[in-house]
PDB file of C-alpha atoms in Angstrom:
ATOM      1  CA  UNK A   1       6.847 154.873  87.456  1.00 57.00           C
ATOM      2  CA  UNK A   2       6.824 158.739  86.030  1.00 59.00           C
ATOM      3  CA  UNK A   3       5.746 159.524  82.621  1.00 63.00           C
ATOM      4  CA  UNK A   4       9.453 161.188  82.241  1.00 63.00           C
ATOM      5  CA  UNK A   5      10.756 157.801  83.144  1.00 62.00           C
ATOM      6  CA  UNK A   6       8.849 156.131  80.425  1.00 65.00           C
ATOM      7  CA  UNK A   7       9.471 158.552  77.988  1.00 87.00           C
ATOM      8  CA  UNK A   8      13.504 158.298  78.878  1.00 85.00           C
ATOM      9  CA  UNK A   9      13.231 154.557  78.139  1.00 85.00           C
ATOM     10  CA  UNK A  10      11.139 155.208  74.964  1.00 88.00           C
ATOM     11  CA  UNK A  11      14.015 157.537  73.719  1.00 88.00           C
ATOM     12  CA  UNK A  12      16.489 155.015  74.632  1.00 90.00           C
ATOM     13  CA  UNK A  13      14.865 152.267  72.872  1.00 91.00           C
ATOM     14  CA  UNK A  14      14.425 154.274  69.775  1.00 91.00           C
ATOM     15  CA  UNK A  15      17.937 154.901  69.907  1.00 92.00           C
ATOM     16  CA  UNK A  16      19.073 151.938  69.910  1.00 94.00           C
ATOM     17  CA  UNK A  17      17.047 150.446  67.251  1.00 93.00           C
ATOM     18  CA  UNK A  18      17.943 153.424  64.839  1.00 92.00           C
ATOM     19  CA  UNK A  19      21.766 152.193  65.938  1.00 94.00           C
ATOM     20  CA  UNK A  20      20.960 148.870  64.864  1.00 94.00           C
ATOM     21  CA  UNK A  21      19.221 149.771  61.440  1.00 92.00           C
ATOM     22  CA  UNK A  22      22.365 152.162  60.725  1.00 91.00           C
ATOM     23  CA  UNK A  23      24.619 149.488  61.144  1.00 92.00           C
ATOM     24  CA  UNK A  24      22.571 147.340  59.115  1.00 89.00           C
ATOM     25  CA  UNK A  25      22.350 150.082  56.354  1.00 85.00           C
ATOM     26  CA  UNK A  26      25.898 150.435  56.517  1.00 85.00           C
ATOM     27  CA  UNK A  27      26.713 146.878  56.148  1.00 85.00           C
ATOM     28  CA  UNK A  28      24.565 146.606  53.322  1.00 79.00           C
ATOM     29  CA  UNK A  29      26.451 149.434  51.555  1.00 74.00           C
ATOM     30  CA  UNK A  30      29.369 147.468  51.739  1.00 79.00           C
ATOM     31  CA  UNK A  31      28.766 143.944  51.021  1.00 76.00           C
ATOM     32  CA  UNK A  32      25.980 141.729  49.715  1.00 69.00           C
ATOM     33  CA  UNK A  33      23.242 141.147  51.566  1.00 69.00           C
ATOM     34  CA  UNK A  34      23.640 137.484  51.506  1.00 72.00           C
ATOM     35  CA  UNK A  35      26.882 138.014  53.339  1.00 76.00           C
ATOM     36  CA  UNK A  36      25.199 139.794  56.078  1.00 80.00           C
ATOM     37  CA  UNK A  37      24.291 138.163  59.323  1.00 88.00           C
ATOM     38  CA  UNK A  38      22.475 139.343  62.523  1.00 91.00           C
ATOM     39  CA  UNK A  39      25.841 138.658  64.681  1.00 93.00           C
ATOM     40  CA  UNK A  40      27.682 141.048  62.153  1.00 92.00           C
ATOM     41  CA  UNK A  41      24.800 143.722  62.605  1.00 93.00           C
ATOM     42  CA  UNK A  42      24.865 143.325  66.169  1.00 95.00           C
ATOM     43  CA  UNK A  43      28.841 143.817  66.294  1.00 94.00           C
ATOM     44  CA  UNK A  44      28.809 146.798  63.744  1.00 94.00           C
ATOM     45  CA  UNK A  45      25.874 148.503  66.034  1.00 95.00           C
ATOM     46  CA  UNK A  46      27.769 147.539  69.705  1.00 94.00           C
ATOM     47  CA  UNK A  47      24.936 145.953  70.789  1.00 95.00           C
ATOM     48  CA  UNK A  48      24.545 142.327  72.174  1.00 94.00           C
ATOM     49  CA  UNK A  49      22.654 139.697  69.373  1.00 94.00           C
ATOM     50  CA  UNK A  50      20.240 139.223  72.348  1.00 94.00           C
ATOM     51  CA  UNK A  51      19.642 143.034  72.322  1.00 95.00           C
ATOM     52  CA  UNK A  52      19.081 142.775  68.528  1.00 94.00           C
ATOM     53  CA  UNK A  53      16.384 140.154  68.735  1.00 94.00           C
ATOM     54  CA  UNK A  54      14.303 142.199  71.073  1.00 94.00           C
ATOM     55  CA  UNK A  55      13.764 144.425  68.095  1.00 94.00           C
ATOM     56  CA  UNK A  56      14.219 142.388  65.140  1.00 93.00           C
ATOM     57  CA  UNK A  57      13.402 138.503  65.794  1.00 91.00           C
ATOM     58  CA  UNK A  58      14.385 137.265  61.944  1.00 88.00           C
ATOM     59  CA  UNK A  59      16.755 138.979  59.611  1.00 82.00           C
ATOM     60  CA  UNK A  60      13.703 139.473  57.068  1.00 79.00           C
ATOM     61  CA  UNK A  61      12.121 141.584  59.930  1.00 86.00           C
ATOM     62  CA  UNK A  62      15.479 143.627  60.112  1.00 87.00           C
ATOM     63  CA  UNK A  63      15.452 143.665  56.108  1.00 78.00           C
ATOM     64  CA  UNK A  64      11.726 145.202  56.101  1.00 78.00           C
ATOM     65  CA  UNK A  65      12.565 147.835  58.639  1.00 84.00           C
ATOM     66  CA  UNK A  66      15.137 149.232  56.539  1.00 82.00           C
ATOM     67  CA  UNK A  67      13.461 149.915  53.165  1.00 76.00           C
ATOM     68  CA  UNK A  68      12.230 153.600  54.349  1.00 79.00           C
ATOM     69  CA  UNK A  69      16.031 154.138  55.311  1.00 81.00           C
ATOM     70  CA  UNK A  70      17.024 152.600  52.066  1.00 77.00           C
ATOM     71  CA  UNK A  71      14.745 154.784  49.894  1.00 72.00           C
ATOM     72  CA  UNK A  72      15.664 158.127  52.183  1.00 76.00           C
ATOM     73  CA  UNK A  73      19.460 157.581  51.501  1.00 74.00           C
ATOM     74  CA  UNK A  74      19.592 156.212  47.901  1.00 69.00           C
ATOM     75  CA  UNK A  75      16.516 158.128  46.502  1.00 67.00           C
ATOM     76  CA  UNK A  76      16.815 161.465  48.846  1.00 66.00           C
ATOM     77  CA  UNK A  77      13.231 160.249  50.225  1.00 67.00           C
ATOM     78  CA  UNK A  78      12.020 159.770  46.704  1.00 72.00           C
ATOM     79  CA  UNK A  79       8.009 159.403  46.685  1.00 79.00           C
ATOM     80  CA  UNK A  80       6.062 158.361  43.691  1.00 88.00           C
ATOM     81  CA  UNK A  81       5.193 161.056  41.247  1.00 92.00           C
ATOM     82  CA  UNK A  82       1.808 162.234  40.894  1.00 89.00           C
ATOM     83  CA  UNK A  83       2.276 165.249  38.350  1.00 96.00           C
ATOM     84  CA  UNK A  84       4.090 165.017  34.901  1.00 97.00           C
ATOM     85  CA  UNK A  85       6.048 167.695  36.160  1.00 97.00           C
ATOM     86  CA  UNK A  86       7.682 165.564  38.996  1.00 95.00           C
ATOM     87  CA  UNK A  87       7.572 162.427  36.889  1.00 96.00           C
ATOM     88  CA  UNK A  88       9.859 164.388  34.439  1.00 97.00           C
ATOM     89  CA  UNK A  89      12.194 165.762  36.828  1.00 96.00           C
ATOM     90  CA  UNK A  90      12.549 162.868  39.316  1.00 95.00           C
ATOM     91  CA  UNK A  91      15.277 160.653  37.249  1.00 96.00           C
ATOM     92  CA  UNK A  92      17.652 163.903  37.143  1.00 96.00           C
ATOM     93  CA  UNK A  93      17.321 164.353  40.963  1.00 93.00           C
ATOM     94  CA  UNK A  94      17.660 161.082  41.960  1.00 92.00           C
ATOM     95  CA  UNK A  95      20.133 158.810  39.793  1.00 95.00           C
ATOM     96  CA  UNK A  96      23.156 160.718  40.740  1.00 94.00           C
ATOM     97  CA  UNK A  97      22.431 159.319  44.251  1.00 90.00           C
ATOM     98  CA  UNK A  98      22.115 155.858  43.027  1.00 92.00           C
ATOM     99  CA  UNK A  99      26.052 156.595  42.154  1.00 92.00           C
ATOM    100  CA  UNK A 100      26.588 157.898  45.611  1.00 89.00           C
ATOM    101  CA  UNK A 101      24.836 154.868  47.376  1.00 84.00           C
ATOM    102  CA  UNK A 102      25.096 152.014  44.898  1.00 87.00           C
ATOM    103  CA  UNK A 103      25.452 149.198  47.433  1.00 81.00           C
ATOM    104  CA  UNK A 104      22.011 150.242  48.643  1.00 79.00           C
ATOM    105  CA  UNK A 105      20.789 151.188  45.196  1.00 85.00           C
ATOM    106  CA  UNK A 106      21.491 147.647  44.270  1.00 85.00           C
ATOM    107  CA  UNK A 107      19.544 146.112  47.361  1.00 79.00           C
ATOM    108  CA  UNK A 108      16.369 146.482  45.319  1.00 80.00           C
ATOM    109  CA  UNK A 109      17.515 143.650  42.868  1.00 84.00           C
ATOM    110  CA  UNK A 110      17.806 140.803  45.963  1.00 80.00           C
ATOM    111  CA  UNK A 111      15.014 138.636  46.616  1.00 77.00           C
ATOM    112  CA  UNK A 112      14.130 141.053  49.916  1.00 73.00           C
ATOM    113  CA  UNK A 113      14.412 143.956  47.805  1.00 77.00           C
ATOM    114  CA  UNK A 114      12.015 142.691  45.295  1.00 81.00           C
ATOM    115  CA  UNK A 115       9.372 141.823  47.855  1.00 75.00           C
ATOM    116  CA  UNK A 116       9.498 145.256  49.484  1.00 74.00           C
ATOM    117  CA  UNK A 117       9.078 147.264  45.968  1.00 80.00           C
ATOM    118  CA  UNK A 118       6.312 144.714  45.345  1.00 81.00           C
ATOM    119  CA  UNK A 119       4.790 145.546  48.406  1.00 76.00           C
ATOM    120  CA  UNK A 120       4.051 148.990  47.558  1.00 81.00           C
ATOM    121  CA  UNK A 121       3.824 148.250  43.742  1.00 88.00           C
ATOM    122  CA  UNK A 122      -0.177 149.588  43.772  1.00 91.00           C
ATOM    123  CA  UNK A 123       0.995 152.956  45.055  1.00 89.00           C
ATOM    124  CA  UNK A 124       3.829 153.329  42.628  1.00 91.00           C
ATOM    125  CA  UNK A 125       1.170 151.913  39.632  1.00 95.00           C
ATOM    126  CA  UNK A 126      -1.588 154.673  41.130  1.00 96.00           C
ATOM    127  CA  UNK A 127       0.928 157.341  41.182  1.00 95.00           C
ATOM    128  CA  UNK A 128       2.275 156.962  37.847  1.00 97.00           C
ATOM    129  CA  UNK A 129      -1.393 156.376  36.240  1.00 97.00           C
ATOM    130  CA  UNK A 130      -2.263 159.732  37.651  1.00 97.00           C
ATOM    131  CA  UNK A 131       0.590 161.469  36.466  1.00 97.00           C
ATOM    132  CA  UNK A 132       0.385 160.115  32.911  1.00 97.00           C
ATOM    133  CA  UNK A 133      -3.755 160.569  33.419  1.00 97.00           C
ATOM    134  CA  UNK A 134      -2.839 164.574  34.014  1.00 97.00           C
ATOM    135  CA  UNK A 135      -0.431 164.943  30.988  1.00 97.00           C
ATOM    136  CA  UNK A 136      -2.234 162.894  28.451  1.00 96.00           C
ATOM    137  CA  UNK A 137      -6.013 162.756  29.108  1.00 95.00           C
ATOM    138  CA  UNK A 138      -6.522 162.077  25.496  1.00 94.00           C
ATOM    139  CA  UNK A 139      -5.564 158.636  25.412  1.00 94.00           C
ATOM    140  CA  UNK A 140      -7.473 155.480  26.729  1.00 94.00           C
ATOM    141  CA  UNK A 141      -7.085 153.526  29.608  1.00 94.00           C
ATOM    142  CA  UNK A 142      -5.128 150.781  28.099  1.00 94.00           C
ATOM    143  CA  UNK A 143      -2.558 153.392  26.302  1.00 95.00           C
ATOM    144  CA  UNK A 144      -2.503 155.544  29.685  1.00 95.00           C
ATOM    145  CA  UNK A 145      -1.399 152.282  31.586  1.00 96.00           C
ATOM    146  CA  UNK A 146       1.209 151.345  28.858  1.00 96.00           C
ATOM    147  CA  UNK A 147       2.577 154.732  28.877  1.00 97.00           C
ATOM    148  CA  UNK A 148       2.699 154.882  32.858  1.00 97.00           C
ATOM    149  CA  UNK A 149       4.594 151.646  32.686  1.00 97.00           C
ATOM    150  CA  UNK A 150       7.210 152.695  30.448  1.00 97.00           C
ATOM    151  CA  UNK A 151       7.652 155.919  32.384  1.00 97.00           C
ATOM    152  CA  UNK A 152       8.073 154.092  35.658  1.00 96.00           C
ATOM    153  CA  UNK A 153      10.642 152.084  34.066  1.00 96.00           C
ATOM    154  CA  UNK A 154      12.433 154.811  32.800  1.00 97.00           C
ATOM    155  CA  UNK A 155      12.336 156.811  36.390  1.00 95.00           C
ATOM    156  CA  UNK A 156      13.671 153.526  38.204  1.00 93.00           C
ATOM    157  CA  UNK A 157      16.861 151.928  39.666  1.00 92.00           C
ATOM    158  CA  UNK A 158      16.384 149.412  36.714  1.00 93.00           C
ATOM    159  CA  UNK A 159      16.990 151.756  34.248  1.00 97.00           C
ATOM    160  CA  UNK A 160      19.833 153.489  36.449  1.00 97.00           C
ATOM    161  CA  UNK A 161      21.608 150.110  36.466  1.00 96.00           C
ATOM    162  CA  UNK A 162      20.900 149.301  32.870  1.00 96.00           C
ATOM    163  CA  UNK A 163      22.723 152.612  31.646  1.00 97.00           C
ATOM    164  CA  UNK A 164      25.609 152.398  33.996  1.00 97.00           C
ATOM    165  CA  UNK A 165      26.590 148.477  34.071  1.00 97.00           C
ATOM    166  CA  UNK A 166      25.770 148.155  30.067  1.00 97.00           C
ATOM    167  CA  UNK A 167      26.503 151.463  28.965  1.00 97.00           C
ATOM    168  CA  UNK A 168      28.910 153.368  31.542  1.00 97.00           C
ATOM    169  CA  UNK A 169      26.711 156.106  31.995  1.00 98.00           C
ATOM    170  CA  UNK A 170      26.833 157.852  35.182  1.00 97.00           C
ATOM    171  CA  UNK A 171      23.980 158.726  37.268  1.00 96.00           C
ATOM    172  CA  UNK A 172      24.441 162.692  36.544  1.00 97.00           C
ATOM    173  CA  UNK A 173      23.881 161.995  32.822  1.00 98.00           C
ATOM    174  CA  UNK A 174      21.697 159.022  32.781  1.00 98.00           C
ATOM    175  CA  UNK A 175      18.999 160.750  35.185  1.00 97.00           C
ATOM    176  CA  UNK A 176      18.811 163.620  32.819  1.00 98.00           C
ATOM    177  CA  UNK A 177      18.562 161.323  29.928  1.00 97.00           C
ATOM    178  CA  UNK A 178      15.724 159.550  31.347  1.00 98.00           C
ATOM    179  CA  UNK A 179      14.157 162.807  32.083  1.00 98.00           C
ATOM    180  CA  UNK A 180      14.039 163.896  28.676  1.00 98.00           C
ATOM    181  CA  UNK A 181      12.786 160.600  27.403  1.00 98.00           C
ATOM    182  CA  UNK A 182       9.935 160.435  29.715  1.00 98.00           C
ATOM    183  CA  UNK A 183       9.006 164.343  28.623  1.00 97.00           C
ATOM    184  CA  UNK A 184       9.697 163.136  24.958  1.00 96.00           C
ATOM    185  CA  UNK A 185       7.068 160.130  25.443  1.00 96.00           C
ATOM    186  CA  UNK A 186       4.290 161.945  27.130  1.00 96.00           C
ATOM    187  CA  UNK A 187       4.504 164.531  24.347  1.00 94.00           C
ATOM    188  CA  UNK A 188       4.486 162.021  21.534  1.00 93.00           C
ATOM    189  CA  UNK A 189       3.117 158.795  22.604  1.00 91.00           C
ATOM    190  CA  UNK A 190       0.155 157.932  19.811  1.00 83.00           C
ATOM    191  CA  UNK A 191      -0.330 154.404  19.940  1.00 68.00           C
ATOM    192  CA  UNK A 192      -3.948 153.357  19.968  1.00 68.00           C
ATOM    193  CA  UNK A 193      -5.217 150.876  22.409  1.00 55.00           C
ATOM    194  CA  UNK A 194      -6.017 147.240  21.123  1.00 48.00           C
ATOM    195  CA  UNK A 195      -9.945 147.881  20.869  1.00 46.00           C
ATOM    196  CA  UNK A 196      -9.514 151.298  19.012  1.00 48.00           C
ATOM    197  CA  UNK A 197      -9.990 150.822  15.319  1.00 41.00           C
ATOM    198  CA  UNK A 198      -9.997 154.558  14.310  1.00 40.00           C
TER     199      UNK A 198
END
């Protein structure tokens, strides 16, 4: 078998895998995750269920493979901010996209979405801690951790959904509000750690 034949097979395999993932992504955008079955995904992708099972043996495997695509589509490829500037800017940039991809954004509140978010939690925490340490080297470790936690909350789909659902504030308004609040917190946070008595 020639290498050209092999690469054609690999290309076809990748194309089929992408069709399945795109179909699942479209379905998640349209209906609740628990209503989506592998049979629905196969039908939307125009492949047999048997073909789908060659790529994803379980629904959980399929959902896990979707996470990078969900992030790319709903958050425009968002990465964790490692500088204060990126942390401040990010909500303004991504919250409007959450509105455009509301179904996908709300996916993070499902069991699978929560598991996927937690699977990268160490990286997320490290990035926010790094950004806060650059902005506020004067703070103790405990205070930096608390400030990073609040900044991460403001820079998340949790803040977006709370402002949208409870206050009717759309992403093009809530993003700048979150960005401005992060900027104010970084500048004015004055809390002393529990062990600091001065």
